[in-house]
Coordinates of C-alpha atoms and ligand atoms in Angstrom, one line a residue:
M16 CA 13.9 29.0 -27.9
S17 CA 15.1 29.5 -31.4
T18 CA 12.7 30.5 -34.3
P19 CA 13.6 27.5 -36.5
M20 CA 12.7 25.2 -33.7
L21 CA 9.3 26.8 -33.3
A22 CA 8.8 26.8 -37.0
S23 CA 9.7 23.1 -37.2
V24 CA 7.2 22.3 -34.5
R25 CA 4.4 24.3 -36.3
R26 CA 5.3 22.8 -39.7
R27 CA 5.2 19.3 -38.2
K28 CA 1.8 19.8 -36.9
A29 CA 0.4 21.4 -40.1
P30 CA -1.6 18.9 -42.2
T31 CA 0.3 18.0 -45.4
L32 CA -1.6 18.4 -48.6
L33 CA 0.7 16.1 -50.6
P34 CA 0.1 12.4 -50.6
H35 CA 2.9 10.4 -49.0
N36 CA 4.4 9.0 -52.2
E37 CA 4.7 12.4 -53.7
H38 CA 7.4 13.6 -51.2
S39 CA 10.8 14.1 -52.8
K40 CA 13.8 12.5 -51.2
E41 CA 15.2 15.8 -50.3
N42 CA 12.0 16.9 -48.6
S43 CA 11.9 13.7 -46.5
F44 CA 15.6 14.4 -45.4
V45 CA 14.5 17.9 -44.2
D46 CA 11.4 16.4 -42.5
H47 CA 13.6 13.9 -40.7
K48 CA 15.9 16.6 -39.4
Q49 CA 12.9 18.8 -38.4
H50 CA 11.4 15.8 -36.6
Q51 CA 14.6 15.2 -34.7
R52 CA 14.7 18.8 -33.5
S53 CA 11.2 18.9 -32.5
F54 CA 11.8 15.7 -30.6
Q55 CA 14.7 17.3 -28.7
F56 CA 12.4 20.3 -27.9
T57 CA 9.7 18.1 -26.5
R58 CA 12.3 16.4 -24.4
V59 CA 13.4 19.7 -23.0
R60 CA 9.9 20.7 -22.3
V61 CA 9.2 17.4 -20.5
L62 CA 12.4 18.0 -18.4
I63 CA 11.4 21.5 -17.4
V64 CA 7.9 20.3 -16.3
A65 CA 9.4 17.4 -14.4
A66 CA 11.9 19.7 -12.7
S67 CA 9.3 22.2 -11.6
A68 CA 7.0 19.4 -10.4
S69 CA 9.8 18.1 -8.2
L70 CA 10.7 21.5 -6.9
W71 CA 7.1 22.1 -6.1
T72 CA 6.8 18.8 -4.2
L73 CA 10.0 19.5 -2.4
F74 CA 8.8 22.8 -1.1
T75 CA 5.3 21.8 -0.3
V76 CA 6.2 18.6 1.5
Y77 CA 9.5 19.4 3.0
G78 CA 9.3 23.2 3.2
H79 CA 7.3 23.2 6.3
H80 CA 9.9 21.1 8.1
V81 CA 12.8 23.0 6.7
H82 CA 11.2 26.2 8.0
Q83 CA 10.3 24.8 11.4
R84 CA 13.0 22.5 12.2
C85 CA 16.1 23.7 10.5
W86 CA 16.3 27.4 9.6
W87 CA 14.2 28.7 12.4
T88 CA 15.9 26.6 15.1
Y89 CA 19.3 27.3 13.7
L90 CA 18.8 31.1 13.3
R91 CA 17.2 31.4 16.8
R92 CA 20.1 29.6 18.4
L93 CA 22.6 31.6 16.4
S94 CA 21.1 35.0 17.3
W95 CA 20.9 33.9 20.9
R96 CA 24.5 32.9 21.0
L97 CA 25.5 36.2 19.4
D98 CA 23.6 38.0 22.1
H99 CA 25.1 35.9 24.9
P100 CA 28.7 35.2 24.1
S101 CA 29.6 34.4 27.7
S102 CA 27.1 31.5 27.8
S103 CA 29.1 29.2 25.5
S104 CA 29.8 27.0 28.5
W105 CA 26.7 25.1 29.5
M106 CA 28.1 24.7 33.0
S107 CA 27.7 28.5 33.6
S108 CA 25.4 29.2 36.6
H109 CA 23.6 31.9 34.5
S110 CA 22.9 29.6 31.5
A111 CA 20.1 27.6 33.1
N112 CA 17.8 30.5 33.3
Q113 CA 18.8 31.8 30.0
T114 CA 18.2 28.4 28.4
A115 CA 14.8 28.2 29.9
R116 CA 13.9 31.6 28.7
M117 CA 15.2 30.9 25.2
I118 CA 13.2 27.7 24.9
L119 CA 10.0 29.3 26.0
L120 CA 10.7 32.3 23.7
Y121 CA 9.9 34.8 26.4
D122 CA 12.0 37.7 27.6
D123 CA 10.5 37.9 31.1
P124 CA 10.6 35.3 33.6
I125 CA 7.3 33.3 33.6
E126 CA 5.0 33.0 36.7
L127 CA 3.3 29.7 36.7
Y128 CA 0.8 31.0 39.2
P129 CA -0.3 34.5 40.2
P130 CA 2.0 35.8 43.1
G131 CA 1.0 34.3 46.3
R132 CA -1.5 31.9 44.7
S133 CA 0.8 29.0 44.1
P134 CA -0.7 25.8 45.5
V135 CA 2.6 25.0 47.1
D136 CA 3.0 28.2 49.0
K137 CA 1.6 26.7 52.2
L138 CA 3.1 23.2 51.9
E139 CA 6.0 21.9 53.9
P140 CA 9.0 20.5 52.0
I141 CA 8.5 16.8 51.4
P142 CA 10.7 13.9 52.1
H143 CA 13.7 13.5 49.7
L144 CA 12.3 10.3 48.3
L145 CA 9.3 12.1 46.9
N146 CA 11.3 15.2 46.0
P147 CA 14.5 14.0 44.3
D148 CA 17.1 16.7 43.8
Y149 CA 17.8 17.0 40.1
N150 CA 20.2 19.9 40.7
D151 CA 18.6 21.7 38.0
L152 CA 20.0 19.2 35.6
E153 CA 20.3 20.6 32.1
F154 CA 21.6 18.9 29.1
E155 CA 22.2 19.7 25.5
S156 CA 21.9 17.2 22.7
Y157 CA 23.4 17.8 19.3
F158 CA 21.9 15.2 17.1
G159 CA 21.8 15.0 13.4
R160 CA 22.8 17.8 11.1
Y161 CA 20.2 20.5 12.1
D162 CA 18.3 19.4 15.0
D163 CA 20.2 20.4 18.1
F164 CA 18.1 21.0 21.2
E165 CA 18.5 21.8 24.8
R166 CA 16.4 20.5 27.6
H167 CA 16.1 22.1 31.0
I168 CA 14.9 19.9 33.8
A169 CA 14.3 21.5 37.0
K170 CA 12.0 20.9 40.0
D171 CA 9.5 23.6 39.6
D172 CA 6.3 24.3 41.4
A173 CA 4.2 22.2 39.3
D174 CA 6.4 19.1 40.0
L175 CA 6.4 19.8 43.6
Y176 CA 2.7 20.3 43.7
H177 CA 2.0 16.9 41.9
D178 CA 4.4 15.2 44.3
Q179 CA 2.6 16.7 47.3
R180 CA -0.7 15.7 45.9
R181 CA 0.4 12.1 45.3
Q182 CA 1.6 11.9 48.9
F183 CA -1.6 13.4 50.2
L184 CA -3.7 10.8 48.2
Y185 CA -1.5 8.1 49.4
D186 CA -1.8 9.2 53.1
I187 CA -5.6 9.5 53.1
D188 CA -6.0 6.3 51.1
N189 CA -7.0 3.7 53.6
K190 CA -8.1 1.4 50.8
H191 CA -5.9 -0.7 48.6
L192 CA -5.4 1.8 45.8
R193 CA -2.2 3.8 45.5
S194 CA -2.5 5.3 42.1
Y195 CA -1.5 8.7 41.1
Y196 CA -5.0 9.6 40.1
D197 CA -7.6 7.1 40.9
G198 CA -11.0 7.2 39.1
Y199 CA -12.5 5.3 42.1
E200 CA -11.0 7.3 44.8
D201 CA -14.2 8.4 46.3
Q202 CA -15.5 4.9 46.8
E203 CA -15.5 3.2 50.2
F204 CA -14.7 -0.5 50.3
T205 CA -15.2 -3.1 53.0
K206 CA -13.9 -6.6 53.2
D207 CA -17.2 -7.9 51.7
D208 CA -16.7 -6.0 48.5
C209 CA -14.8 -7.0 45.5
R210 CA -11.6 -5.0 45.6
S211 CA -9.2 -4.5 42.8
A212 CA -5.5 -5.0 43.2
G213 CA -3.4 -1.9 43.7
W214 CA -0.3 -3.0 41.8
Q215 CA -2.1 -2.8 38.5
F216 CA -2.2 1.1 38.8
V217 CA 1.4 1.7 39.7
M218 CA 2.9 3.9 37.0
K219 CA 6.4 3.8 35.7
P220 CA 6.2 6.1 32.7
N221 CA 9.3 7.0 30.7
C222 CA 7.8 10.0 28.8
N223 CA 11.1 11.6 27.8
V224 CA 11.8 8.7 25.4
F225 CA 8.4 9.3 23.7
H226 CA 8.9 13.0 23.4
E227 CA 12.1 12.5 21.6
L228 CA 10.3 10.5 18.8
A229 CA 8.5 12.0 15.9
L230 CA 5.8 10.3 13.8
E231 CA 6.8 12.4 10.8
Y232 CA 7.2 9.4 8.6
S233 CA 6.7 11.1 5.3
A234 CA 8.9 14.1 5.5
D235 CA 12.0 15.4 7.3
Q236 CA 13.7 12.2 8.3
D237 CA 16.5 14.1 9.9
V238 CA 14.6 14.8 13.0
Q239 CA 15.5 11.5 14.4
P240 CA 17.6 8.4 13.6
F241 CA 14.5 6.4 12.7
L242 CA 12.5 5.6 9.5
V243 CA 8.9 5.5 10.5
E244 CA 6.3 3.5 8.9
Y245 CA 2.5 3.1 9.7
L246 CA 1.7 -0.6 10.4
A247 CA -1.8 -1.3 11.3
H248 CA -4.6 -0.5 13.7
G249 CA -6.7 -2.4 16.1
Y250 CA -10.0 -1.2 17.6
Y251 CA -8.3 1.4 19.9
R252 CA -4.8 2.0 18.7
E253 CA -2.6 2.3 15.7
S254 CA 0.9 1.2 15.5
Y255 CA 4.0 2.6 13.9
R256 CA 7.3 0.8 13.2
F257 CA 10.5 2.7 13.9
R258 CA 13.6 1.4 12.2
N259 CA 17.2 2.5 12.8
K260 CA 18.1 4.2 9.7
Y261 CA 21.8 4.1 10.3
W262 CA 21.7 0.3 10.4
K263 CA 24.2 -0.8 7.8
S264 CA 25.2 1.8 5.2
G265 CA 22.8 1.9 2.4
A266 CA 19.9 0.4 4.4
K267 CA 17.8 3.4 3.7
V268 CA 18.5 3.4 0.0
R269 CA 18.0 -0.3 -0.7
R270 CA 14.4 -1.3 -0.9
N271 CA 12.8 -4.3 0.7
I272 CA 15.7 -4.6 3.1
V273 CA 14.9 -7.0 5.9
Y274 CA 15.6 -5.3 9.2
P275 CA 16.4 -7.5 12.1
E276 CA 14.2 -7.1 15.2
S277 CA 17.1 -5.6 17.1
E278 CA 17.1 -2.6 14.8
Q279 CA 13.4 -1.6 15.2
M280 CA 10.6 -1.1 17.6
V281 CA 6.9 -0.5 17.5
M282 CA 5.0 2.5 19.0
K283 CA 1.3 2.4 19.6
H284 CA -1.0 5.2 20.4
L285 CA -4.7 5.9 20.6
R286 CA -6.3 6.3 17.2
Y287 CA -7.2 9.9 16.4
H288 CA -10.9 9.4 16.7
E289 CA -13.6 11.0 18.7
D290 CA -14.4 7.6 20.2
F291 CA -11.0 7.4 21.8
P292 CA -10.3 10.5 23.8
I293 CA -7.2 10.7 26.0
N294 CA -9.3 10.3 29.2
I295 CA -8.7 8.5 32.5
K296 CA -10.5 5.4 31.2
N297 CA -8.3 4.9 28.2
Q298 CA -5.2 6.0 30.2
R299 CA -6.1 3.3 32.7
A300 CA -6.4 0.7 30.1
V301 CA -2.9 1.5 28.7
L302 CA -1.5 1.9 32.2
R303 CA -2.7 -1.7 33.0
E304 CA -1.3 -3.0 29.8
A305 CA 2.1 -1.3 30.6
V306 CA 2.2 -2.8 34.1
L307 CA 1.4 -6.2 32.8
M308 CA 3.7 -6.1 29.7
E309 CA 6.5 -4.9 31.8
A310 CA 6.0 -7.6 34.4
L311 CA 5.9 -10.3 31.7
S312 CA 8.4 -8.8 29.3
T313 CA 11.0 -11.4 30.1
R314 CA 8.7 -14.3 29.2
P315 CA 9.3 -15.8 25.8
T316 CA 5.6 -15.7 25.0
F317 CA 5.4 -11.9 25.4
A318 CA 6.8 -9.1 23.3
N319 CA 9.6 -7.2 25.0
F320 CA 8.3 -4.0 26.4
Y321 CA 10.3 -0.8 26.2
G322 CA 8.1 1.8 27.8
Y323 CA 4.9 3.8 28.1
C324 CA 3.6 7.3 28.4
S325 CA -0.1 8.3 28.9
T326 CA -1.9 6.4 26.2
S327 CA 1.2 5.3 24.2
T328 CA 3.4 2.2 24.5
M329 CA 6.6 1.1 22.9
L330 CA 7.6 -2.5 22.4
Q331 CA 9.5 -5.1 20.4
A332 CA 8.5 -5.1 16.7
G333 CA 7.0 -8.3 15.2
N334 CA 5.6 -9.2 11.9
D335 CA 2.0 -9.9 10.7
F336 CA 0.8 -13.2 11.9
V337 CA -2.9 -13.1 11.4
H338 CA -2.8 -13.0 7.7
Q339 CA -0.5 -16.0 7.5
V340 CA -3.0 -18.0 9.5
I341 CA -6.0 -16.7 7.6
P342 CA -4.8 -15.8 4.2
R343 CA -6.4 -12.7 2.8
R344 CA -8.4 -13.0 -0.4
L345 CA -6.6 -9.9 -1.8
K346 CA -3.8 -8.0 -0.3
W347 CA -5.7 -4.9 0.4
Q348 CA -8.7 -6.6 2.0
E349 CA -9.5 -6.0 5.6
D350 CA -9.5 -8.8 8.2
D351 CA -13.2 -9.4 8.0
G352 CA -13.0 -10.7 4.4
R353 CA -14.3 -14.2 4.8
A354 CA -13.5 -17.2 2.7
T355 CA -14.5 -17.2 -1.0
P356 CA -16.5 -20.1 -2.5
Q357 CA -13.4 -21.1 -4.3
Q358 CA -11.4 -21.3 -1.2
L359 CA -14.2 -23.2 0.5
R360 CA -14.0 -25.8 -2.2
R361 CA -10.6 -26.6 -1.0
H362 CA -11.9 -27.0 2.6
P363 CA -11.4 -29.2 4.6
D364 CA -7.8 -28.8 3.4
P365 CA -6.4 -26.0 5.5
L366 CA -6.2 -22.7 3.6
N367 CA -3.0 -21.7 5.3
S368 CA 0.4 -23.2 4.5
F369 CA 1.7 -24.0 8.1
T370 CA 2.7 -27.5 8.8
P371 CA 0.9 -29.4 11.7
E372 CA 4.2 -29.0 13.7
Q373 CA 4.2 -25.3 13.3
K374 CA 0.5 -25.1 14.2
L375 CA 1.2 -27.2 17.4
S376 CA 4.1 -24.8 18.3
F377 CA 2.0 -21.7 17.7
A378 CA -1.0 -23.2 19.7
L379 CA 1.4 -24.1 22.6
S380 CA 3.0 -20.7 22.7
M381 CA -0.3 -18.8 22.7
A382 CA -1.6 -21.2 25.5
E383 CA 1.6 -20.6 27.5
G384 CA 1.1 -16.8 27.1
L385 CA -2.5 -17.1 28.4
A386 CA -1.4 -19.3 31.2
E387 CA 1.0 -16.6 32.4
L388 CA -2.0 -14.4 32.8
H389 CA -4.4 -16.8 34.3
G390 CA -1.8 -18.1 36.7
Y391 CA -0.2 -14.7 37.5
A392 CA 1.3 -14.7 41.0
K393 CA -0.4 -11.4 42.0
G394 CA -3.9 -12.4 40.9
V395 CA -5.8 -14.0 38.1
I396 CA -5.8 -12.0 34.9
S397 CA -8.3 -12.4 32.0
H398 CA -7.0 -11.3 28.7
D399 CA -10.6 -10.5 27.6
D400 CA -9.8 -9.7 24.0
I401 CA -8.6 -12.8 22.4
A402 CA -8.0 -12.5 18.6
L403 CA -5.2 -13.7 16.3
D404 CA -4.0 -10.1 15.6
Q405 CA -3.1 -9.7 19.2
W406 CA 0.0 -12.0 18.5
V407 CA 2.8 -11.0 16.2
M408 CA 5.6 -13.2 14.8
L409 CA 9.2 -12.7 15.6
D410 CA 12.2 -13.2 13.3
N411 CA 12.8 -16.6 14.8
G412 CA 9.3 -17.8 13.9
N413 CA 7.9 -17.6 17.4
V414 CA 4.7 -15.8 18.1
V415 CA 4.4 -13.4 21.0
L416 CA 1.5 -11.6 22.7
S417 CA 1.7 -7.9 22.0
D418 CA -1.7 -6.5 23.1
V419 CA -3.2 -6.8 26.6
N420 CA -4.8 -3.5 26.9
N421 CA -8.2 -4.9 27.5
A422 CA -7.0 -7.3 30.2
M423 CA -8.9 -7.5 33.5
V424 CA -7.1 -8.1 36.7
L425 CA -9.9 -9.9 38.6
D426 CA -11.1 -8.3 41.8
W427 CA -10.8 -10.2 45.0
N428 CA -13.5 -10.7 47.6
E429 CA -11.8 -11.3 51.0
T430 CA -14.9 -12.5 52.8
A431 CA -15.8 -15.0 50.2
G432 CA -12.1 -15.8 49.4
T433 CA -12.9 -15.8 45.6
Y434 CA -12.1 -13.8 42.5
C435 CA -15.1 -11.7 41.4
P436 CA -16.7 -12.1 37.9
Y437 CA -16.7 -8.9 35.9
D438 CA -18.6 -7.2 33.1
I439 CA -17.1 -6.9 29.7
D440 CA -16.8 -3.4 28.4
Y441 CA -16.7 -3.9 24.6
P442 CA -18.7 -7.0 23.7
Y443 CA -18.1 -6.7 20.0
G444 CA -17.1 -9.2 17.3
D445 CA -18.1 -12.8 17.3
L446 CA -15.1 -14.4 18.9
R447 CA -16.5 -14.5 22.4
P448 CA -18.8 -16.7 24.4
A449 CA -22.3 -16.0 25.4
E450 CA -21.6 -14.6 28.9
A451 CA -19.5 -11.8 27.2
Y452 CA -22.6 -10.7 25.3
W453 CA -25.1 -11.1 28.2
G454 CA -23.5 -8.1 29.9
N455 CA -24.7 -9.2 33.3
G456 CA -21.3 -9.1 35.0
T457 CA -20.6 -12.9 35.0
A458 CA -17.5 -13.0 32.9
T459 CA -14.4 -14.6 34.3
E460 CA -11.0 -15.7 32.8
T461 CA -12.9 -18.7 31.2
V462 CA -14.0 -16.3 28.4
D463 CA -10.4 -16.6 27.2
L464 CA -10.7 -20.3 26.7
W465 CA -13.6 -19.9 24.2
G466 CA -11.4 -17.3 22.5
Y467 CA -8.4 -19.6 22.5
G468 CA -10.6 -22.3 20.9
T469 CA -11.3 -19.9 18.1
L470 CA -7.6 -19.3 17.6
V471 CA -6.9 -23.0 17.3
F472 CA -9.9 -23.3 14.9
S473 CA -8.3 -20.7 12.6
L474 CA -4.8 -22.3 12.9
L475 CA -6.2 -25.6 11.8
T476 CA -8.5 -24.5 9.0
G477 CA -7.2 -21.0 7.9
L478 CA -10.7 -19.8 8.3
Y479 CA -12.5 -17.6 10.8
P480 CA -15.0 -19.4 13.1
F481 CA -18.5 -19.0 11.5
Y482 CA -16.7 -18.7 8.2
E483 CA -19.9 -19.3 6.4
N484 CA -21.3 -16.0 7.6
V485 CA -19.7 -12.6 7.7
D486 CA -22.5 -11.0 9.7
Q487 CA -21.1 -10.6 13.2
K488 CA -24.5 -9.6 14.7
A489 CA -26.1 -12.8 13.4
N490 CA -23.2 -14.8 14.7
R491 CA -23.6 -13.3 18.1
K492 CA -27.3 -14.3 18.0
L493 CA -26.2 -17.8 17.3
I494 CA -23.7 -17.8 20.2
L495 CA -26.3 -16.3 22.6
N496 CA -28.6 -19.3 21.5
G497 CA -26.0 -21.7 22.7
Q498 CA -24.6 -22.5 19.2
V499 CA -20.9 -23.0 18.6
P500 CA -18.9 -22.6 15.4
K501 CA -18.8 -25.9 13.4
M502 CA -15.6 -27.4 12.3
D503 CA -15.2 -30.1 9.7
P504 CA -14.8 -33.4 11.7
K505 CA -12.4 -34.7 9.0
Y506 CA -9.7 -32.7 10.9
Q507 CA -9.8 -35.4 13.6
N508 CA -8.1 -37.9 11.5
R509 CA -5.8 -35.8 9.3
S510 CA -2.7 -36.3 11.5
L511 CA -1.9 -36.9 15.2
I512 CA -1.3 -33.2 15.8
E513 CA -4.3 -32.0 13.9
G514 CA -6.5 -34.6 15.7
R515 CA -5.4 -33.4 19.1
L516 CA -5.8 -29.7 18.2
Y517 CA -9.3 -30.5 17.0
D518 CA -10.0 -32.0 20.4
V519 CA -8.8 -28.9 22.1
V520 CA -11.1 -26.8 19.9
Q521 CA -14.0 -29.0 20.9
K522 CA -13.1 -28.8 24.6
C523 CA -12.7 -25.0 24.6
I524 CA -15.5 -23.6 22.5
R525 CA -18.4 -24.7 24.8
P526 CA -21.4 -22.6 25.8
L527 CA -21.1 -23.2 29.5
P528 CA -17.9 -21.8 31.2
E529 CA -17.6 -24.8 33.6
D530 CA -17.5 -27.2 30.7
R531 CA -14.5 -25.6 29.1
M532 CA -11.0 -26.9 29.6
D533 CA -8.7 -24.7 31.7
I534 CA -5.6 -23.1 30.2
F535 CA -3.2 -25.1 32.2
S536 CA -4.7 -28.4 31.0
V537 CA -4.4 -27.1 27.5
V538 CA -0.7 -26.4 28.0
N539 CA -0.1 -29.9 29.5
Y540 CA -2.1 -31.5 26.7
L541 CA -0.1 -29.8 24.0
R542 CA 3.2 -30.4 25.6
E543 CA 2.3 -34.0 25.8
T544 CA 1.4 -34.0 22.1
E545 CA 4.9 -32.5 21.4
Q546 CA 6.5 -35.3 23.3
M547 CA 4.4 -37.9 21.5
V548 CA 5.4 -36.4 18.1
A549 CA 9.1 -36.5 19.2
T550 CA 9.0 -40.0 20.3
G551 CA 6.6 -41.2 17.6
G552 CA 4.2 -42.4 20.3
E553 CA 0.5 -43.3 20.1
Q554 CA -2.4 -40.9 20.5
S555 CA -3.8 -40.7 24.0
P556 CA -7.4 -39.7 24.6
L557 CA -8.1 -36.2 25.9
I558 CA -8.0 -35.8 29.7
E559 CA -11.7 -35.4 30.7
Ligands
ADP53 N1 4.8 -5.5 18.4 C1 4.2 -5.4 17.2 N2 4.8 -5.5 16.0 C2 4.2 -5.3 14.8 N3 2.9 -5.0 14.7 C3 2.2 -4.9 15.7 C4 2.8 -5.0 17.1 N4 1.8 -4.8 18.0 C5 0.7 -4.5 17.3 N5 0.9 -4.6 15.9 C6 -0.1 -4.3 14.9 O1 -0.8 -3.2 15.2 C7 -2.2 -3.5 15.4 C8 -2.9 -2.8 16.5 O2 -2.2 -3.1 17.7 P1 -3.1 -3.6 19.0 O3 -2.1 -3.6 20.1 O4 -3.7 -4.9 18.7 O5 -4.1 -2.4 19.2 P2 -5.6 -2.5 19.8 O6 -5.4 -2.3 21.2 O7 -6.4 -1.4 19.1 O8 -6.2 -3.8 19.5 C9 -2.2 -5.0 15.6 O9 -3.4 -5.6 15.1 C10 -1.1 -5.5 14.8 O10 -1.4 -5.6 13.4
MG54 MG1 -5.4 -5.6 19.3

């Protein structure tokens, strides 16, 4: 820093004793020059501060990852390779052991159990089906610039033990359950009891895929080929969008780029919250969802399903649907923001901007999705958690069901030859019928019809049912007293489609389960409506 510069700064700041008009021309020229210099100096100062701030950010945000993922991994690999020059071929018989040792960062071989205490010591070898021979499969992956990793897959004692245990449980299981770990395994059932269907507990996890993904959405994006973005959360889970960052050059640079569905996927996991531990109950719920979603993945009304592990699932990415149906008052507002007085003044004009044809198509698609569950070939399934945010919108404008983790596969009573009613676990919110809040174990799949009625209510109006009242507790009281959400009767006559959707709402949201339409009649009625619209036909009365 030169002395004149400092001087100029000091001089500029010093108060001048001369009134403005008494400055000579020469003086003003000098002032101007000084001013220019001081301006340059300020610019340099700002640049220095900005540069240090960015360096600081770089090191604090990225430094951790650089340290963990890159330098450390790289140096470790390098030193190991220098120590073992002969192991450059990964086919070498010696390398499997070495690799395992290197990954575990131990010099001595590891004993999983104390000598002679291994649980598999006394067990016979098991049939090849349960004990597939992986031939100590080992593979290396060199992905990205830094992140090369090796994985060693071998049948070790622990795997063997779990297979044996599974076989053992299977053999002693004279009931209907064949799950890997069964929370009810100590119960005895008879033909007179309500018994749950075994297929809902058959696991097909693909955990490796999950372990290859990182949720590090803010920092070192080089760990994987995806850009990760937090999407939203429901009651149990939060979801993240993974987008292929190599899709089209420049895709990661350009902002607001519209990624096609094929280049992304969504992963959901349990929320980090003390209420949602990774326990057998929550694992069961996700397992059931995985089984159902996988079975129904080919259906156009369900999101494609890519896999599951423990309490996480991976599936086709969709877009927000609920806030198109019920527009938010402000962007940042949560779902429970109800209509404003200004919005209500527009009522009974719908507050959303879907055309009646679109509403019909959404209503039909949602009904078809529920019909897949209620009419499932291996047993009736109740969705049990109907709300608009369980559906997401695809690029082609269709809506698909993407959350069934509360679903109940109804138990079967062989003696009575009937499905058994059940008790609802989480009777929250105000979108359910009275039997859900009674908690006396009388719920059946008909609870979904009430829920479906509330969906169509919102589609038509752009409002939540009970839009006049935000207090869900108070609304639940109303429901328990046999009241139903009121809808403006003007919707009956707005158009053919809206009139018929209004009818569906009235026939679904009814206090007594036996009075509600069933989902198959809803599907038929809406398909008929579509035909009537296509042919310009007359309105037919609702099938009683
Ligand atoms: N396939 C998807 N594509 C995009 N967003 C999704 C998808 N599935 C879920 N979401 C978003 O994540 C939220 C939470 O997922 P959800 O399965 O409903 O969790 P929960 O079981 O807690 O209800 C949803 O409300 C929705 O906003
Ligand atoms: Mg949900």
